PDB file of C-alpha atoms in Angstrom:
ATOM      1  CA  UNK A1018     150.743 171.407  61.512  1.00 90.00           C
ATOM      2  CA  UNK A1019     149.535 171.997  57.951  1.00 93.00           C
ATOM      3  CA  UNK A1020     150.170 169.956  54.831  1.00 93.00           C
ATOM      4  CA  UNK A1021     149.508 170.305  51.095  1.00 92.00           C
ATOM      5  CA  UNK A1022     145.965 168.961  51.390  1.00 95.00           C
ATOM      6  CA  UNK A1023     144.932 171.686  53.834  1.00 94.00           C
ATOM      7  CA  UNK A1024     145.357 174.344  51.136  1.00 95.00           C
ATOM      8  CA  UNK A1025     143.285 172.367  48.612  1.00 95.00           C
ATOM      9  CA  UNK A1026     140.462 171.770  51.085  1.00 95.00           C
ATOM     10  CA  UNK A1027     140.486 175.455  52.090  1.00 95.00           C
ATOM     11  CA  UNK A1028     140.274 176.525  48.443  1.00 96.00           C
ATOM     12  CA  UNK A1029     137.299 174.254  47.803  1.00 95.00           C
ATOM     13  CA  UNK A1030     135.612 175.514  50.953  1.00 94.00           C
ATOM     14  CA  UNK A1031     135.953 179.066  49.611  1.00 95.00           C
ATOM     15  CA  UNK A1032     134.629 178.152  46.170  1.00 96.00           C
ATOM     16  CA  UNK A1033     131.698 176.167  47.622  1.00 96.00           C
ATOM     17  CA  UNK A1034     131.097 177.514  51.143  1.00 94.00           C
ATOM     18  CA  UNK A1035     127.886 175.527  51.614  1.00 95.00           C
ATOM     19  CA  UNK A1036     129.428 172.185  50.657  1.00 96.00           C
ATOM     20  CA  UNK A1037     131.042 169.881  53.214  1.00 96.00           C
ATOM     21  CA  UNK A1038     134.395 169.187  51.567  1.00 95.00           C
ATOM     22  CA  UNK A1039     135.881 167.541  54.675  1.00 95.00           C
ATOM     23  CA  UNK A1040     135.995 164.063  53.050  1.00 96.00           C
ATOM     24  CA  UNK A1041     138.606 165.499  50.679  1.00 96.00           C
ATOM     25  CA  UNK A1042     140.927 165.945  53.656  1.00 96.00           C
ATOM     26  CA  UNK A1043     140.979 162.211  54.360  1.00 96.00           C
ATOM     27  CA  UNK A1044     140.818 160.869  50.811  1.00 97.00           C
ATOM     28  CA  UNK A1045     143.309 163.432  49.532  1.00 96.00           C
ATOM     29  CA  UNK A1046     145.812 162.461  52.202  1.00 97.00           C
ATOM     30  CA  UNK A1047     145.284 158.745  51.566  1.00 97.00           C
ATOM     31  CA  UNK A1048     145.816 159.325  47.857  1.00 97.00           C
ATOM     32  CA  UNK A1049     148.969 161.401  48.273  1.00 97.00           C
ATOM     33  CA  UNK A1050     150.394 159.056  50.891  1.00 97.00           C
ATOM     34  CA  UNK A1051     149.724 156.091  48.609  1.00 96.00           C
ATOM     35  CA  UNK A1052     151.801 157.683  45.839  1.00 97.00           C
ATOM     36  CA  UNK A1053     154.665 158.479  48.239  1.00 97.00           C
ATOM     37  CA  UNK A1054     154.614 155.030  49.818  1.00 97.00           C
ATOM     38  CA  UNK A1055     154.441 153.197  46.481  1.00 96.00           C
ATOM     39  CA  UNK A1056     157.520 155.079  45.223  1.00 97.00           C
ATOM     40  CA  UNK A1057     159.466 154.208  48.354  1.00 97.00           C
ATOM     41  CA  UNK A1058     158.383 150.565  48.265  1.00 97.00           C
ATOM     42  CA  UNK A1059     159.349 150.288  44.585  1.00 98.00           C
ATOM     43  CA  UNK A1060     162.818 151.618  45.386  1.00 98.00           C
ATOM     44  CA  UNK A1061     163.405 148.810  47.892  1.00 98.00           C
ATOM     45  CA  UNK A1062     162.141 146.121  45.523  1.00 98.00           C
ATOM     46  CA  UNK A1063     164.339 147.521  42.735  1.00 98.00           C
ATOM     47  CA  UNK A1064     167.386 147.042  44.971  1.00 98.00           C
ATOM     48  CA  UNK A1065     166.606 143.333  44.753  1.00 98.00           C
ATOM     49  CA  UNK A1066     165.932 143.364  41.006  1.00 97.00           C
ATOM     50  CA  UNK A1067     162.174 143.079  41.486  1.00 97.00           C
ATOM     51  CA  UNK A1068     159.064 144.934  40.489  1.00 95.00           C
ATOM     52  CA  UNK A1069     156.304 145.252  43.114  1.00 94.00           C
ATOM     53  CA  UNK A1070     154.086 142.662  41.384  1.00 92.00           C
ATOM     54  CA  UNK A1071     156.982 140.216  41.223  1.00 94.00           C
ATOM     55  CA  UNK A1072     157.663 140.668  44.929  1.00 95.00           C
ATOM     56  CA  UNK A1073     153.962 140.041  45.631  1.00 93.00           C
ATOM     57  CA  UNK A1074     154.068 136.711  43.790  1.00 94.00           C
ATOM     58  CA  UNK A1075     157.322 135.620  45.427  1.00 95.00           C
ATOM     59  CA  UNK A1076     155.982 136.615  48.848  1.00 94.00           C
ATOM     60  CA  UNK A1077     152.746 134.722  48.192  1.00 92.00           C
ATOM     61  CA  UNK A1078     154.723 131.614  47.294  1.00 93.00           C
ATOM     62  CA  UNK A1079     156.974 132.023  50.322  1.00 94.00           C
ATOM     63  CA  UNK A1080     154.193 132.347  52.885  1.00 90.00           C
ATOM     64  CA  UNK A1081     151.635 129.972  51.334  1.00 86.00           C
ATOM     65  CA  UNK A1082     153.732 127.067  50.042  1.00 71.00           C
ATOM     66  CA  UNK A1083     154.288 125.296  53.347  1.00 73.00           C
ATOM     67  CA  UNK A1084     154.595 121.769  51.934  1.00 75.00           C
ATOM     68  CA  UNK A1085     156.944 122.580  49.050  1.00 74.00           C
ATOM     69  CA  UNK A1086     154.448 121.437  46.406  1.00 78.00           C
ATOM     70  CA  UNK A1087     154.066 124.951  45.023  1.00 86.00           C
ATOM     71  CA  UNK A1088     150.880 126.764  44.141  1.00 89.00           C
ATOM     72  CA  UNK A1089     148.839 126.649  40.979  1.00 85.00           C
ATOM     73  CA  UNK A1090     148.767 129.670  38.702  1.00 81.00           C
ATOM     74  CA  UNK A1091     145.080 129.984  39.605  1.00 81.00           C
ATOM     75  CA  UNK A1092     145.874 130.101  43.319  1.00 85.00           C
ATOM     76  CA  UNK A1093     148.466 132.796  42.658  1.00 86.00           C
ATOM     77  CA  UNK A1094     146.043 134.813  40.531  1.00 82.00           C
ATOM     78  CA  UNK A1095     143.383 134.597  43.238  1.00 81.00           C
ATOM     79  CA  UNK A1096     145.823 135.655  45.922  1.00 80.00           C
ATOM     80  CA  UNK A1097     147.181 138.557  43.887  1.00 74.00           C
ATOM     81  CA  UNK A1098     143.728 139.585  42.599  1.00 68.00           C
ATOM     82  CA  UNK A1099     144.996 140.156  39.069  1.00 73.00           C
ATOM     83  CA  UNK A1100     144.177 138.613  35.715  1.00 75.00           C
ATOM     84  CA  UNK A1101     145.716 135.346  34.624  1.00 74.00           C
ATOM     85  CA  UNK A1102     147.451 137.268  31.828  1.00 77.00           C
ATOM     86  CA  UNK A1103     149.185 139.510  34.351  1.00 81.00           C
ATOM     87  CA  UNK A1104     150.194 136.455  36.363  1.00 86.00           C
ATOM     88  CA  UNK A1105     151.623 134.796  33.246  1.00 86.00           C
ATOM     89  CA  UNK A1106     153.747 137.852  32.416  1.00 89.00           C
ATOM     90  CA  UNK A1107     155.075 138.073  35.968  1.00 91.00           C
ATOM     91  CA  UNK A1108     155.775 134.350  36.090  1.00 93.00           C
ATOM     92  CA  UNK A1109     157.664 134.546  32.784  1.00 93.00           C
ATOM     93  CA  UNK A1110     159.880 137.329  34.189  1.00 95.00           C
ATOM     94  CA  UNK A1111     160.489 135.447  37.448  1.00 96.00           C
ATOM     95  CA  UNK A1112     161.287 132.244  35.554  1.00 97.00           C
ATOM     96  CA  UNK A1113     163.809 134.134  33.398  1.00 97.00           C
ATOM     97  CA  UNK A1114     165.446 135.411  36.602  1.00 97.00           C
ATOM     98  CA  UNK A1115     165.644 131.820  37.958  1.00 97.00           C
ATOM     99  CA  UNK A1116     163.496 132.743  40.973  1.00 98.00           C
ATOM    100  CA  UNK A1117     160.664 130.255  40.376  1.00 96.00           C
ATOM    101  CA  UNK A1118     159.984 126.868  38.878  1.00 94.00           C
ATOM    102  CA  UNK A1119     156.933 126.164  36.753  1.00 91.00           C
ATOM    103  CA  UNK A1120     156.110 122.491  36.346  1.00 88.00           C
ATOM    104  CA  UNK A1121     153.176 120.337  35.319  1.00 84.00           C
ATOM    105  CA  UNK A1122     151.322 118.884  38.281  1.00 77.00           C
ATOM    106  CA  UNK A1123     151.969 115.117  38.313  1.00 79.00           C
ATOM    107  CA  UNK A1124     148.369 114.433  39.346  1.00 81.00           C
ATOM    108  CA  UNK A1125     146.824 116.672  36.668  1.00 80.00           C
ATOM    109  CA  UNK A1126     148.621 117.425  33.426  1.00 81.00           C
ATOM    110  CA  UNK A1127     146.393 120.464  32.869  1.00 83.00           C
ATOM    111  CA  UNK A1128     147.580 122.136  36.076  1.00 84.00           C
ATOM    112  CA  UNK A1129     150.810 124.095  36.389  1.00 86.00           C
ATOM    113  CA  UNK A1130     152.475 124.336  39.791  1.00 90.00           C
ATOM    114  CA  UNK A1131     154.743 127.250  40.625  1.00 94.00           C
ATOM    115  CA  UNK A1132     157.411 127.083  43.324  1.00 94.00           C
ATOM    116  CA  UNK A1133     160.407 129.037  44.528  1.00 95.00           C
ATOM    117  CA  UNK A1134     163.912 128.119  43.495  1.00 95.00           C
ATOM    118  CA  UNK A1135     166.575 128.263  46.226  1.00 95.00           C
ATOM    119  CA  UNK A1136     167.685 131.577  44.707  1.00 97.00           C
ATOM    120  CA  UNK A1137     164.070 132.781  44.709  1.00 96.00           C
ATOM    121  CA  UNK A1138     163.775 131.981  48.406  1.00 95.00           C
ATOM    122  CA  UNK A1139     166.991 133.920  49.126  1.00 97.00           C
ATOM    123  CA  UNK A1140     165.855 136.929  47.085  1.00 98.00           C
ATOM    124  CA  UNK A1141     162.378 137.120  48.609  1.00 97.00           C
ATOM    125  CA  UNK A1142     163.719 136.709  52.147  1.00 97.00           C
ATOM    126  CA  UNK A1143     166.296 139.476  51.646  1.00 98.00           C
ATOM    127  CA  UNK A1144     163.718 141.733  49.982  1.00 98.00           C
ATOM    128  CA  UNK A1145     161.258 141.045  52.780  1.00 98.00           C
ATOM    129  CA  UNK A1146     163.760 142.082  55.467  1.00 98.00           C
ATOM    130  CA  UNK A1147     164.450 145.365  53.660  1.00 98.00           C
ATOM    131  CA  UNK A1148     160.744 145.841  52.921  1.00 98.00           C
ATOM    132  CA  UNK A1149     159.755 145.520  56.586  1.00 98.00           C
ATOM    133  CA  UNK A1150     162.582 147.863  57.633  1.00 98.00           C
ATOM    134  CA  UNK A1151     161.354 150.356  55.040  1.00 98.00           C
ATOM    135  CA  UNK A1152     157.773 150.075  56.289  1.00 98.00           C
ATOM    136  CA  UNK A1153     158.998 150.694  59.838  1.00 98.00           C
ATOM    137  CA  UNK A1154     160.779 153.806  58.597  1.00 98.00           C
ATOM    138  CA  UNK A1155     157.695 154.996  56.711  1.00 98.00           C
ATOM    139  CA  UNK A1156     155.609 154.736  59.883  1.00 98.00           C
ATOM    140  CA  UNK A1157     158.240 156.135  62.241  1.00 98.00           C
ATOM    141  CA  UNK A1158     156.440 159.502  62.607  1.00 97.00           C
ATOM    142  CA  UNK A1159     153.673 157.677  64.505  1.00 98.00           C
ATOM    143  CA  UNK A1160     153.734 156.399  68.061  1.00 98.00           C
ATOM    144  CA  UNK A1161     152.778 152.774  68.683  1.00 97.00           C
ATOM    145  CA  UNK A1162     149.345 153.890  69.903  1.00 98.00           C
ATOM    146  CA  UNK A1163     148.844 156.051  66.803  1.00 98.00           C
ATOM    147  CA  UNK A1164     149.829 153.161  64.541  1.00 98.00           C
ATOM    148  CA  UNK A1165     147.378 150.877  66.319  1.00 97.00           C
ATOM    149  CA  UNK A1166     144.620 153.464  66.005  1.00 98.00           C
ATOM    150  CA  UNK A1167     145.351 154.086  62.323  1.00 97.00           C
ATOM    151  CA  UNK A1168     145.445 150.347  61.635  1.00 97.00           C
ATOM    152  CA  UNK A1169     142.043 149.938  63.246  1.00 97.00           C
ATOM    153  CA  UNK A1170     140.505 152.838  61.350  1.00 97.00           C
ATOM    154  CA  UNK A1171     141.904 151.631  58.031  1.00 96.00           C
ATOM    155  CA  UNK A1172     140.602 148.121  58.782  1.00 96.00           C
ATOM    156  CA  UNK A1173     137.088 149.563  59.175  1.00 96.00           C
ATOM    157  CA  UNK A1174     137.333 151.356  55.808  1.00 95.00           C
ATOM    158  CA  UNK A1175     138.847 148.374  54.015  1.00 93.00           C
ATOM    159  CA  UNK A1176     136.279 145.977  55.457  1.00 94.00           C
ATOM    160  CA  UNK A1177     133.523 148.292  54.251  1.00 94.00           C
ATOM    161  CA  UNK A1178     134.961 148.479  50.705  1.00 91.00           C
ATOM    162  CA  UNK A1179     135.771 144.777  50.439  1.00 87.00           C
ATOM    163  CA  UNK A1180     132.301 143.926  51.707  1.00 82.00           C
ATOM    164  CA  UNK A1181     130.800 146.263  49.084  1.00 66.00           C
ATOM    165  CA  UNK A1182     132.498 144.442  46.202  1.00 57.00           C
TER     166      UNK A1182
END
C-alpha cells in the first residue's frame, strides 16, 4: 500500500542517494495526517457553534471544575498552553454565546473565576459525544492492537519533545 508521502520520499532519495531521508516518511505522514484530522475535528466543533480553541476551554472547565467553583483565567491559560490574550479572546466569545460565566473571586478581587453555564455544560457534553465518535471513525482503519501500538509509540515521541522543552 502506497500513499502520497512514498512518492516524495522516493524523489528525495533519487536527488540525494547518499542521504537517509527515511525520517521524512514518518514526519511527512504525521504532518499530513495532522492537517486531515484538524479539518475533520473542526467540522464537528462547527456543528456545535464552536471553534477548536473554544471547545478546548469548555472541555477543560468541564473536566477540571469538579467543585463548581470554576477555574481562574490563569489556570485555563496554563491548561491550554496559550497566551493570556488568546484566553481572553476565547473567553469573550464564549461569554457572548452564554456558555461560560466570568466572575470576580469572592476571596480575591484581583482573581477572575470562569465556570460553565448550564447551556455551556449541555453544549460541551454534546460536542464531546460527537467528538469522540468522530475520533473513533478517524481511527477505524486500525485494529485495537495497532491503535495501542501507535499510542505507545506516539507517547514515546511526545514525552521526548515535552521533556526537551
